[in-house]
Coordinates of C-alpha atoms in Angstrom, one line a residue:
X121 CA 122.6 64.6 119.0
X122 CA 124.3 64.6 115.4
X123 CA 127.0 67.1 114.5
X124 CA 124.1 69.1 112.2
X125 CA 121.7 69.4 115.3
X126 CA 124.9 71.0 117.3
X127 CA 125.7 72.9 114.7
X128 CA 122.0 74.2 114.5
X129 CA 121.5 74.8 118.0
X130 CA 125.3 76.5 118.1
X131 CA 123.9 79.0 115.4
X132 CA 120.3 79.9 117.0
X133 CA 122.7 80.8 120.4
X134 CA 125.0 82.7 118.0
X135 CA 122.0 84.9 117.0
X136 CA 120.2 85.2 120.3
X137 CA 123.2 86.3 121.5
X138 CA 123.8 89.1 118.8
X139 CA 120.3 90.1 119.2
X140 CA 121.0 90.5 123.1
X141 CA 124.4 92.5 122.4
X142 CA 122.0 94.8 119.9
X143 CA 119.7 95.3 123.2
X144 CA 122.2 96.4 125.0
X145 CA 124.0 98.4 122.8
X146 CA 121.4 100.1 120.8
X147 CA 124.0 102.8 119.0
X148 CA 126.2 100.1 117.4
X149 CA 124.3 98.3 114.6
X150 CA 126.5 100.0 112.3
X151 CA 129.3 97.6 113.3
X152 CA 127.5 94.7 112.6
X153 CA 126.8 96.0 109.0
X154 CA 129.7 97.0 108.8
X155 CA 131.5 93.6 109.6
X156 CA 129.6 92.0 106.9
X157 CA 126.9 90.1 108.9
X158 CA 124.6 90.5 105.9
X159 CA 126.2 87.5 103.9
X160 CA 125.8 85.2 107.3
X161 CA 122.5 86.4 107.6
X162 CA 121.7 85.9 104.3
X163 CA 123.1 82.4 104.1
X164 CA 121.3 81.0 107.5
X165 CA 117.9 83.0 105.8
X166 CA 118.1 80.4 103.0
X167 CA 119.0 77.3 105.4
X168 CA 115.4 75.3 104.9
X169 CA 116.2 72.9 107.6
X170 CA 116.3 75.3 111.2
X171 CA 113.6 77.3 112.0
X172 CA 114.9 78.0 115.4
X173 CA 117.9 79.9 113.4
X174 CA 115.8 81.4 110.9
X175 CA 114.1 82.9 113.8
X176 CA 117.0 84.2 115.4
X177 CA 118.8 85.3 112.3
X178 CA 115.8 87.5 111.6
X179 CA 115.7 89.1 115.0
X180 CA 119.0 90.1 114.4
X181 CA 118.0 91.1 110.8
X182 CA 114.8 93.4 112.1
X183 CA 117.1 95.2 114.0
X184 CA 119.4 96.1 111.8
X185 CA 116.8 97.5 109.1
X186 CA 115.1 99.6 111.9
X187 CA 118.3 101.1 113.0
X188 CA 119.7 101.6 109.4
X189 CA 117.4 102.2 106.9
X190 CA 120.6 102.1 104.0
X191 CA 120.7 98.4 105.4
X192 CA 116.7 98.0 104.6
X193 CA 117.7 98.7 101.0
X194 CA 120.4 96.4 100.6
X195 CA 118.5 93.6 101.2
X196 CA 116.0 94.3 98.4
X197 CA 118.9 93.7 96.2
X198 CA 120.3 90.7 97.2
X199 CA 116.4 89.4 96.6
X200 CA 115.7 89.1 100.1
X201 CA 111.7 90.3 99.5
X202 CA 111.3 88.1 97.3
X203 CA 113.0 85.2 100.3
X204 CA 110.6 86.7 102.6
X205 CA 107.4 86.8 101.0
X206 CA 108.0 82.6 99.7
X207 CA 109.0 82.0 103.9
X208 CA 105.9 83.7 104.8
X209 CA 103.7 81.8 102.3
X210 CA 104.9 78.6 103.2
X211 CA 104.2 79.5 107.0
X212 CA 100.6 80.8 106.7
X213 CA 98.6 79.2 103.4
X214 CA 96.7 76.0 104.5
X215 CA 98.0 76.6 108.1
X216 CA 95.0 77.1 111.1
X217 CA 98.4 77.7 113.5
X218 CA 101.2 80.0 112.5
X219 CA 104.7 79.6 114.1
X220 CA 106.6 82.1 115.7
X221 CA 108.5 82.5 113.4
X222 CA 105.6 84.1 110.9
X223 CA 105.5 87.3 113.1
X224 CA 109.5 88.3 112.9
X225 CA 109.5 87.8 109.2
X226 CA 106.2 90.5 109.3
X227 CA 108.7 93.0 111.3
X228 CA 111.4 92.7 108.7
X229 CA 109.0 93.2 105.5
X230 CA 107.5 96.2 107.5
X231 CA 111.0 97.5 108.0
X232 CA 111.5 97.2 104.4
X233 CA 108.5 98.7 103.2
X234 CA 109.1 101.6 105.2
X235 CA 112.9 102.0 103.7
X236 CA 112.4 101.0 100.6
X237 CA 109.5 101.6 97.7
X238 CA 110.6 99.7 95.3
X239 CA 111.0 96.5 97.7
X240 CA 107.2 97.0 97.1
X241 CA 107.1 95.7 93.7
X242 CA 108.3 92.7 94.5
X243 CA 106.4 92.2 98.1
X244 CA 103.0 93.2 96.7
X245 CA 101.4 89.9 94.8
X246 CA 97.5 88.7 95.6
X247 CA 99.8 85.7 97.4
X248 CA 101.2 88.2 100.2
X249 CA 98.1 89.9 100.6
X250 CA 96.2 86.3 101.3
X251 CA 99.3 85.6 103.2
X252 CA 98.6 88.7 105.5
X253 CA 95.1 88.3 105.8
X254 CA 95.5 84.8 107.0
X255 CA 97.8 85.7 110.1
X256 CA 94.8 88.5 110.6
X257 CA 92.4 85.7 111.4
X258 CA 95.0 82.8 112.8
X259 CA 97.9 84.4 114.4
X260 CA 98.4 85.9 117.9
X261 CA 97.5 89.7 118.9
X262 CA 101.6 89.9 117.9
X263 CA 100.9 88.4 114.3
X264 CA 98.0 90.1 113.6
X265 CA 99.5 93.5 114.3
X266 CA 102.2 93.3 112.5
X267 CA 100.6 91.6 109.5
X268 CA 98.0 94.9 109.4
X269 CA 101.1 96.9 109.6
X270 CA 101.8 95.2 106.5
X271 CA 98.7 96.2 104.8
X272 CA 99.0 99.5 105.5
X273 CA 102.6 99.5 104.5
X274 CA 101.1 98.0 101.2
X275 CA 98.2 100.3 100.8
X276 CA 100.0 103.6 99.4
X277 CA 101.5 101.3 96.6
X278 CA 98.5 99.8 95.6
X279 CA 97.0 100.3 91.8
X280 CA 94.2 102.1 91.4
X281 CA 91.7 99.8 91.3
X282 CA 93.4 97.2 93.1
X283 CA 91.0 97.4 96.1
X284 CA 91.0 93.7 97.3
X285 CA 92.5 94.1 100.3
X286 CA 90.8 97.0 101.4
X287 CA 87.5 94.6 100.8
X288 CA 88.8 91.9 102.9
X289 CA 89.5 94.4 105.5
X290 CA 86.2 95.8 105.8
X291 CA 84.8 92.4 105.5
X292 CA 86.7 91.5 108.4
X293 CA 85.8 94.7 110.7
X294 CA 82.2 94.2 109.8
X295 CA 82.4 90.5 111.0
X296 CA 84.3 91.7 114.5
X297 CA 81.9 93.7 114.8
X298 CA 78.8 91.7 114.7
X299 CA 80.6 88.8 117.0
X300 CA 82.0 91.8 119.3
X301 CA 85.5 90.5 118.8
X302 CA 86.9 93.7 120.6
X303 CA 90.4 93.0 119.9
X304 CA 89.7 92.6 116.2
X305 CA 87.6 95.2 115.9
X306 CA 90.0 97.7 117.2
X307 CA 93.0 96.2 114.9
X308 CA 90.7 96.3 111.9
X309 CA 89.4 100.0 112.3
X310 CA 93.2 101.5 112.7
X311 CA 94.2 99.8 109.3
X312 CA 91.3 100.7 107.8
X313 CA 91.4 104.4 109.3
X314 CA 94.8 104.6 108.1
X315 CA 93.6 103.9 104.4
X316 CA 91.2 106.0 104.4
X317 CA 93.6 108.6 104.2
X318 CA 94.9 107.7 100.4
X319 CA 91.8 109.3 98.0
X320 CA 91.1 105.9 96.0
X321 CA 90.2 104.1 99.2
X322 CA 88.1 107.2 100.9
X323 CA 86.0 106.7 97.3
X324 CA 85.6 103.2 98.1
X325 CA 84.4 103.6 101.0
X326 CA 81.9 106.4 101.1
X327 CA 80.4 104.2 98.4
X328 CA 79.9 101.4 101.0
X329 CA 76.2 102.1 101.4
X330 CA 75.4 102.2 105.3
X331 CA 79.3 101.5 106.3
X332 CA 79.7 104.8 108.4
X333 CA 76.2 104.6 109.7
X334 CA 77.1 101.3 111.0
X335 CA 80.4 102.3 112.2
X336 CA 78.6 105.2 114.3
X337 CA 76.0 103.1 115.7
X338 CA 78.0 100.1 116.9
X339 CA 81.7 102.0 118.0
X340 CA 80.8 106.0 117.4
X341 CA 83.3 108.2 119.3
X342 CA 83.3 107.0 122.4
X343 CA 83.1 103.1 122.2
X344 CA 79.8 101.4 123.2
X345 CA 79.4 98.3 125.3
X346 CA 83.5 97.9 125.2
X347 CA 84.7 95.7 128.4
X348 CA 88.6 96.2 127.5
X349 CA 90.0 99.4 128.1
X350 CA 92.6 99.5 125.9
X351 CA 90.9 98.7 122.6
X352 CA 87.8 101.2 123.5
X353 CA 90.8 103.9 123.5
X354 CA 92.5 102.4 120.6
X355 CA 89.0 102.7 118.5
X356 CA 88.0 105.9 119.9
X357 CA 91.4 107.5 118.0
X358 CA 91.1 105.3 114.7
X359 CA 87.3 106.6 114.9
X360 CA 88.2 110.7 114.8
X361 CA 90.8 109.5 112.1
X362 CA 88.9 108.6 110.2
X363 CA 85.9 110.6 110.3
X364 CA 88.5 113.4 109.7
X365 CA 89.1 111.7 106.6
X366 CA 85.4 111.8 105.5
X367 CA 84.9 115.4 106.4
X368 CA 87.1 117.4 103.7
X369 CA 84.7 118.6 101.4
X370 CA 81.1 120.4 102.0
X371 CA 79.4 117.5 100.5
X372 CA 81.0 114.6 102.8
X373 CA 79.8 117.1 105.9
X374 CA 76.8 117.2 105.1
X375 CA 76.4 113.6 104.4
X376 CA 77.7 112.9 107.7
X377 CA 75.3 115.3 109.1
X378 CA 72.6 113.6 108.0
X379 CA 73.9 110.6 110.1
X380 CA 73.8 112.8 113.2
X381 CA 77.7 113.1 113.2
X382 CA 77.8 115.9 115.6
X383 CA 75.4 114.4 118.4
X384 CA 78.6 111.4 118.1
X385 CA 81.6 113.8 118.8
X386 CA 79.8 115.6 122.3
X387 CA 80.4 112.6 124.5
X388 CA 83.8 112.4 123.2
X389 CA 84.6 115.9 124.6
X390 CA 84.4 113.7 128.4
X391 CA 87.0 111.1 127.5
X392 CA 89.9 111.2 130.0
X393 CA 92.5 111.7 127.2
X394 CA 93.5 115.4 126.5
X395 CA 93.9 114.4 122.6
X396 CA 90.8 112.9 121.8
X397 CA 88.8 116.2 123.5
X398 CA 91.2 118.4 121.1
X399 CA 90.4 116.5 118.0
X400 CA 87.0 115.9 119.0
X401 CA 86.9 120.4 119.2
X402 CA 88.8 120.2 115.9
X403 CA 86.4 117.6 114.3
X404 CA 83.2 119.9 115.8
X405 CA 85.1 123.3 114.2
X406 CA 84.6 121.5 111.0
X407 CA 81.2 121.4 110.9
X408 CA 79.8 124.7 112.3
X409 CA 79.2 126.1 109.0
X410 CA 77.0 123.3 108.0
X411 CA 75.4 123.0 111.2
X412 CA 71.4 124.5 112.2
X413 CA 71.7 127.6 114.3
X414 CA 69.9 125.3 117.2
X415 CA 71.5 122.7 117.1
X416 CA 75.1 125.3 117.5
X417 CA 73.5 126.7 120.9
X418 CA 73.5 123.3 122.4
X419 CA 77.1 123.1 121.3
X420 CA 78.0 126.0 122.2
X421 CA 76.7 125.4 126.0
X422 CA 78.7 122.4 126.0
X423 CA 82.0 123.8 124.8
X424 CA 81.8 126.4 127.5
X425 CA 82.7 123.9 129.9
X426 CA 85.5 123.2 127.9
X427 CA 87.3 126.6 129.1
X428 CA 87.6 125.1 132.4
X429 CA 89.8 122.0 131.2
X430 CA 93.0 121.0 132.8
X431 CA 95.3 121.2 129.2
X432 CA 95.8 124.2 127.1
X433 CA 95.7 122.7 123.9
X434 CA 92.2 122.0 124.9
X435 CA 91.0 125.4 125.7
X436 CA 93.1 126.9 123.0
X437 CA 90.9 124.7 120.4
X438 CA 87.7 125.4 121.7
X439 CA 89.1 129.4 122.2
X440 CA 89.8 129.0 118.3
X441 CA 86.2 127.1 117.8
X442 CA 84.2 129.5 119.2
X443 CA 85.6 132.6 117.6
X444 CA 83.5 130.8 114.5
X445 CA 80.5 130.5 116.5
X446 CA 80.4 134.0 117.8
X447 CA 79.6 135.5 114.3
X448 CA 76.3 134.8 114.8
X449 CA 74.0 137.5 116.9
X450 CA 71.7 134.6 118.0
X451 CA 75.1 132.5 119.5
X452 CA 76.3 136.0 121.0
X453 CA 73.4 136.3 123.0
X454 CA 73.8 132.2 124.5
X455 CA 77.1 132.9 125.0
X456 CA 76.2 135.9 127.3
X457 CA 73.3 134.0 128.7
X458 CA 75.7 131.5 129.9
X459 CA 78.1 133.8 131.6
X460 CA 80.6 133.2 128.9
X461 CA 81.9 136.6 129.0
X462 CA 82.9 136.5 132.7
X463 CA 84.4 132.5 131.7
X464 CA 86.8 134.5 129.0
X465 CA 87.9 137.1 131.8
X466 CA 89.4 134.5 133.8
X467 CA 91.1 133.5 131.0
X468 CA 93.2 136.6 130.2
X469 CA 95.0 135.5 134.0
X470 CA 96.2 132.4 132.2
X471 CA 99.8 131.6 132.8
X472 CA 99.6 129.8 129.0
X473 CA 100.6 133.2 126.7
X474 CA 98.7 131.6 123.8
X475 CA 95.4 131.0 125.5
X476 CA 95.9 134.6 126.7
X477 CA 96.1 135.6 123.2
X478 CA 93.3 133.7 121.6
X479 CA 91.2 134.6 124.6
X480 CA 91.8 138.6 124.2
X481 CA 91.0 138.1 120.2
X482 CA 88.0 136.6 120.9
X483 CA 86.7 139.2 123.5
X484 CA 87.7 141.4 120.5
X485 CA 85.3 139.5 118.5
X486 CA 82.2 140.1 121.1
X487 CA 83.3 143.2 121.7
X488 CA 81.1 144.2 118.6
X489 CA 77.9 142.9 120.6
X490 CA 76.2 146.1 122.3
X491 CA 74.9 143.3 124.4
X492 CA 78.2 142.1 125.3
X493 CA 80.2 145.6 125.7
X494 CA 77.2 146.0 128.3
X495 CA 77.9 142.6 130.3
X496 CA 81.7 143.5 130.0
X497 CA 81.2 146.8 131.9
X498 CA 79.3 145.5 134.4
X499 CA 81.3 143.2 135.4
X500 CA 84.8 145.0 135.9
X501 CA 86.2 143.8 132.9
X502 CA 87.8 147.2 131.4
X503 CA 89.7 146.8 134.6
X504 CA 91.4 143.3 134.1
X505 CA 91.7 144.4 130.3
X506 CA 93.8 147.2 131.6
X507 CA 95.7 145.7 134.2
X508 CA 96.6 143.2 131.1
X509 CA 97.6 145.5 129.1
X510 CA 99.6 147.4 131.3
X511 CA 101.5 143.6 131.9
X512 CA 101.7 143.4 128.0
X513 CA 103.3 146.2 128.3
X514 CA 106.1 145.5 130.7
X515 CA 106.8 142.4 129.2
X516 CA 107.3 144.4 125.8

């Protein structure tokens, strides 16, 4: 072996083992930086001849940016970007099989982006976003990740109209979707979720004619005809994030009603995550104003339930649902019907303060029903009111 392949493979140890001490040691990047290991880094960055060390060097480089975010910005002035985004073009255009190294030069550009706004300027180009797009469809689960991290990183900072990316992206969903690539699909929706939540890409997309409706039918809330676990949860949340996203305004509920948005949300109020039920109550709050008075009773049956859940964030949304619903006469009288009264009473012996609260406002709230007051007589409830009370008052 000649004294420059030595040399080489000397280095690449050198870095594995600093990445190993960082590992370790977790608090003391700040040495590092401190000792001036930017210059080395930078110097073995711009070596075109080891990829092995480039690799390493990088590792090291990642985690100094995520540790120290004043170390992120440095390196947007010594031009490193700029270094970046030409490695990662010359690893991914042309290329059916990216290199390892493709996916730590992705974690330090995300590190960047998140540190430093202006590093954007110099990072954003057609070039990168073809770059990134490319390791969507080639690279490993690792690659891909990290390259939609990327995007998203991107998307705040793109213009206006600038809206080529977000295209690509859609086109790409669409197409994991009709092949039932699960893995891409999942990937796909989160970016695209994530978008969704700057104004000019929500525009873009409610303009997609037949987009949602498609989303609904093939993933919907609770993901249909999914074999792997773990993306069927990962959609499932990029799903309610995004059709929070479309339900701001009066107008994009209603659309969404018309697409039988609420019939979507029910089934998600059985997954076996505690968040997805609460934002699934959340998403459902939303659209009770806009929703028919029969179509409420249903829901109302079904949210019932929802006061026996395990979690108290659960029952405190539902709590805080429902107190909406019970303005109605017509939903008073269903929420009698279906022994809701007596479901509240059990509440107020809650050993959760808040859900003890909410539950005594909303009694409050159906107190006003004749109907109600009756039901609440009957069944013993002035004396648990009182005997809470009393405990309200010895706490006091």
């Amino acid at each position: 072996m000649g004294s420059s392949g030595i040399n080489a493979e000397y280095m690449g140890c050198t870095m594995k083992a600093g990445f190993e001490v960082f590992s370790l040691l977790g608090v003391r990047p700040k040495l590092f930086a401190q000792a001036g290991i930017l210059d080395s880094l930078t110097k073995l960055l711009r070596n075109p001849s080891d990829e092995h060390i480039k690799s390493e060097a990088l590792k090291v480089l990642f985690v100094l940016c995520r540790e120290l975010p004043e170390f992120a910005r440095e390196l947007s002035v010594r031009g490193i970007p700029i270094l970046l985004r030409e490695e990662l073009l010359q690893h991914t255009q042309g290329v059916k099989m990216l290199s390892n190294l493709v996916v730590e030069v992705l974690k330090v550009i995300c590190c960047i982006l998140e540190s430093d706004e202006e590093a954007s300027s110099e990072l954003n180009k057609d070039c990168i976003v073809n770059a990134l797009l490319n390791c969507i469809n080639f690279g490993k689960r690792t690659t891909k990740i990290e390259a939609l991290r990327c995007l998203c990183g991107l998307s705040s900072r793109f213009g206006k109209h600038d809206t080529s990316a977000f295209t690509a992206l859609i086109n790409l969903l669409q197409k994991a979707m009709g092949e039932k690539d699960e893995e891409m699909t999942a990937l796909c929706l989160t970016a695209v979720s994530y978008y969704a939540k700057f104004p000019k890409y929500l525009e873009f997309l409610e303009a997609l004619e037949g987009f949602i409706t498609s989303l609904l039918a093939s993933i919907g809330i609770t993901p249909k005809e999914m074999d792997n676990t773990f993306f069927a949860k990962y959609c499932q949340r990029s799903m309610l994030n995004l059709l929070k996203s479309l339900s701001k305004t009066k107008e994009q509920r209603a659309r969404l009603i018309t697409e039988g948005i609420t019939f979507e949300i029910v089934p998600g109020l059985n997954s076996e995550c505690a968040d997805v039920r609460a934002d699934c109550i959340d998403l459902l709050h939303l659209y009770i104003s806009d929703t028919d008075t029969g179509e409420l009773k249903m829901l109302l049956k079904r949210l019932l339930l929802m006061l026996s859940d395990s979690e108290a964030k659960v029952i405190l949304r539902t709590l805080k649902c429902m107190q909406d619903m019970v303005k109605s006469s017509e939903l008073v009288r269903v929420m009698i019907e279906s022994d809701g009264v007596g479901k509240l009473m059990s509440l107020l012996t809650s050993v959760n303060d808040e859900v003890v609260m909410e539950t005594a406002e909303l009694l409050v709230v159906l107190m006003q029903s004749e109907e109600a007051r009756g039901t609440f007589v009957k069944s013993d409830g002035i004396i648990l009111v009182f005997s809470f009370i009393v405990l309200l008052l010895v706490l006091i």
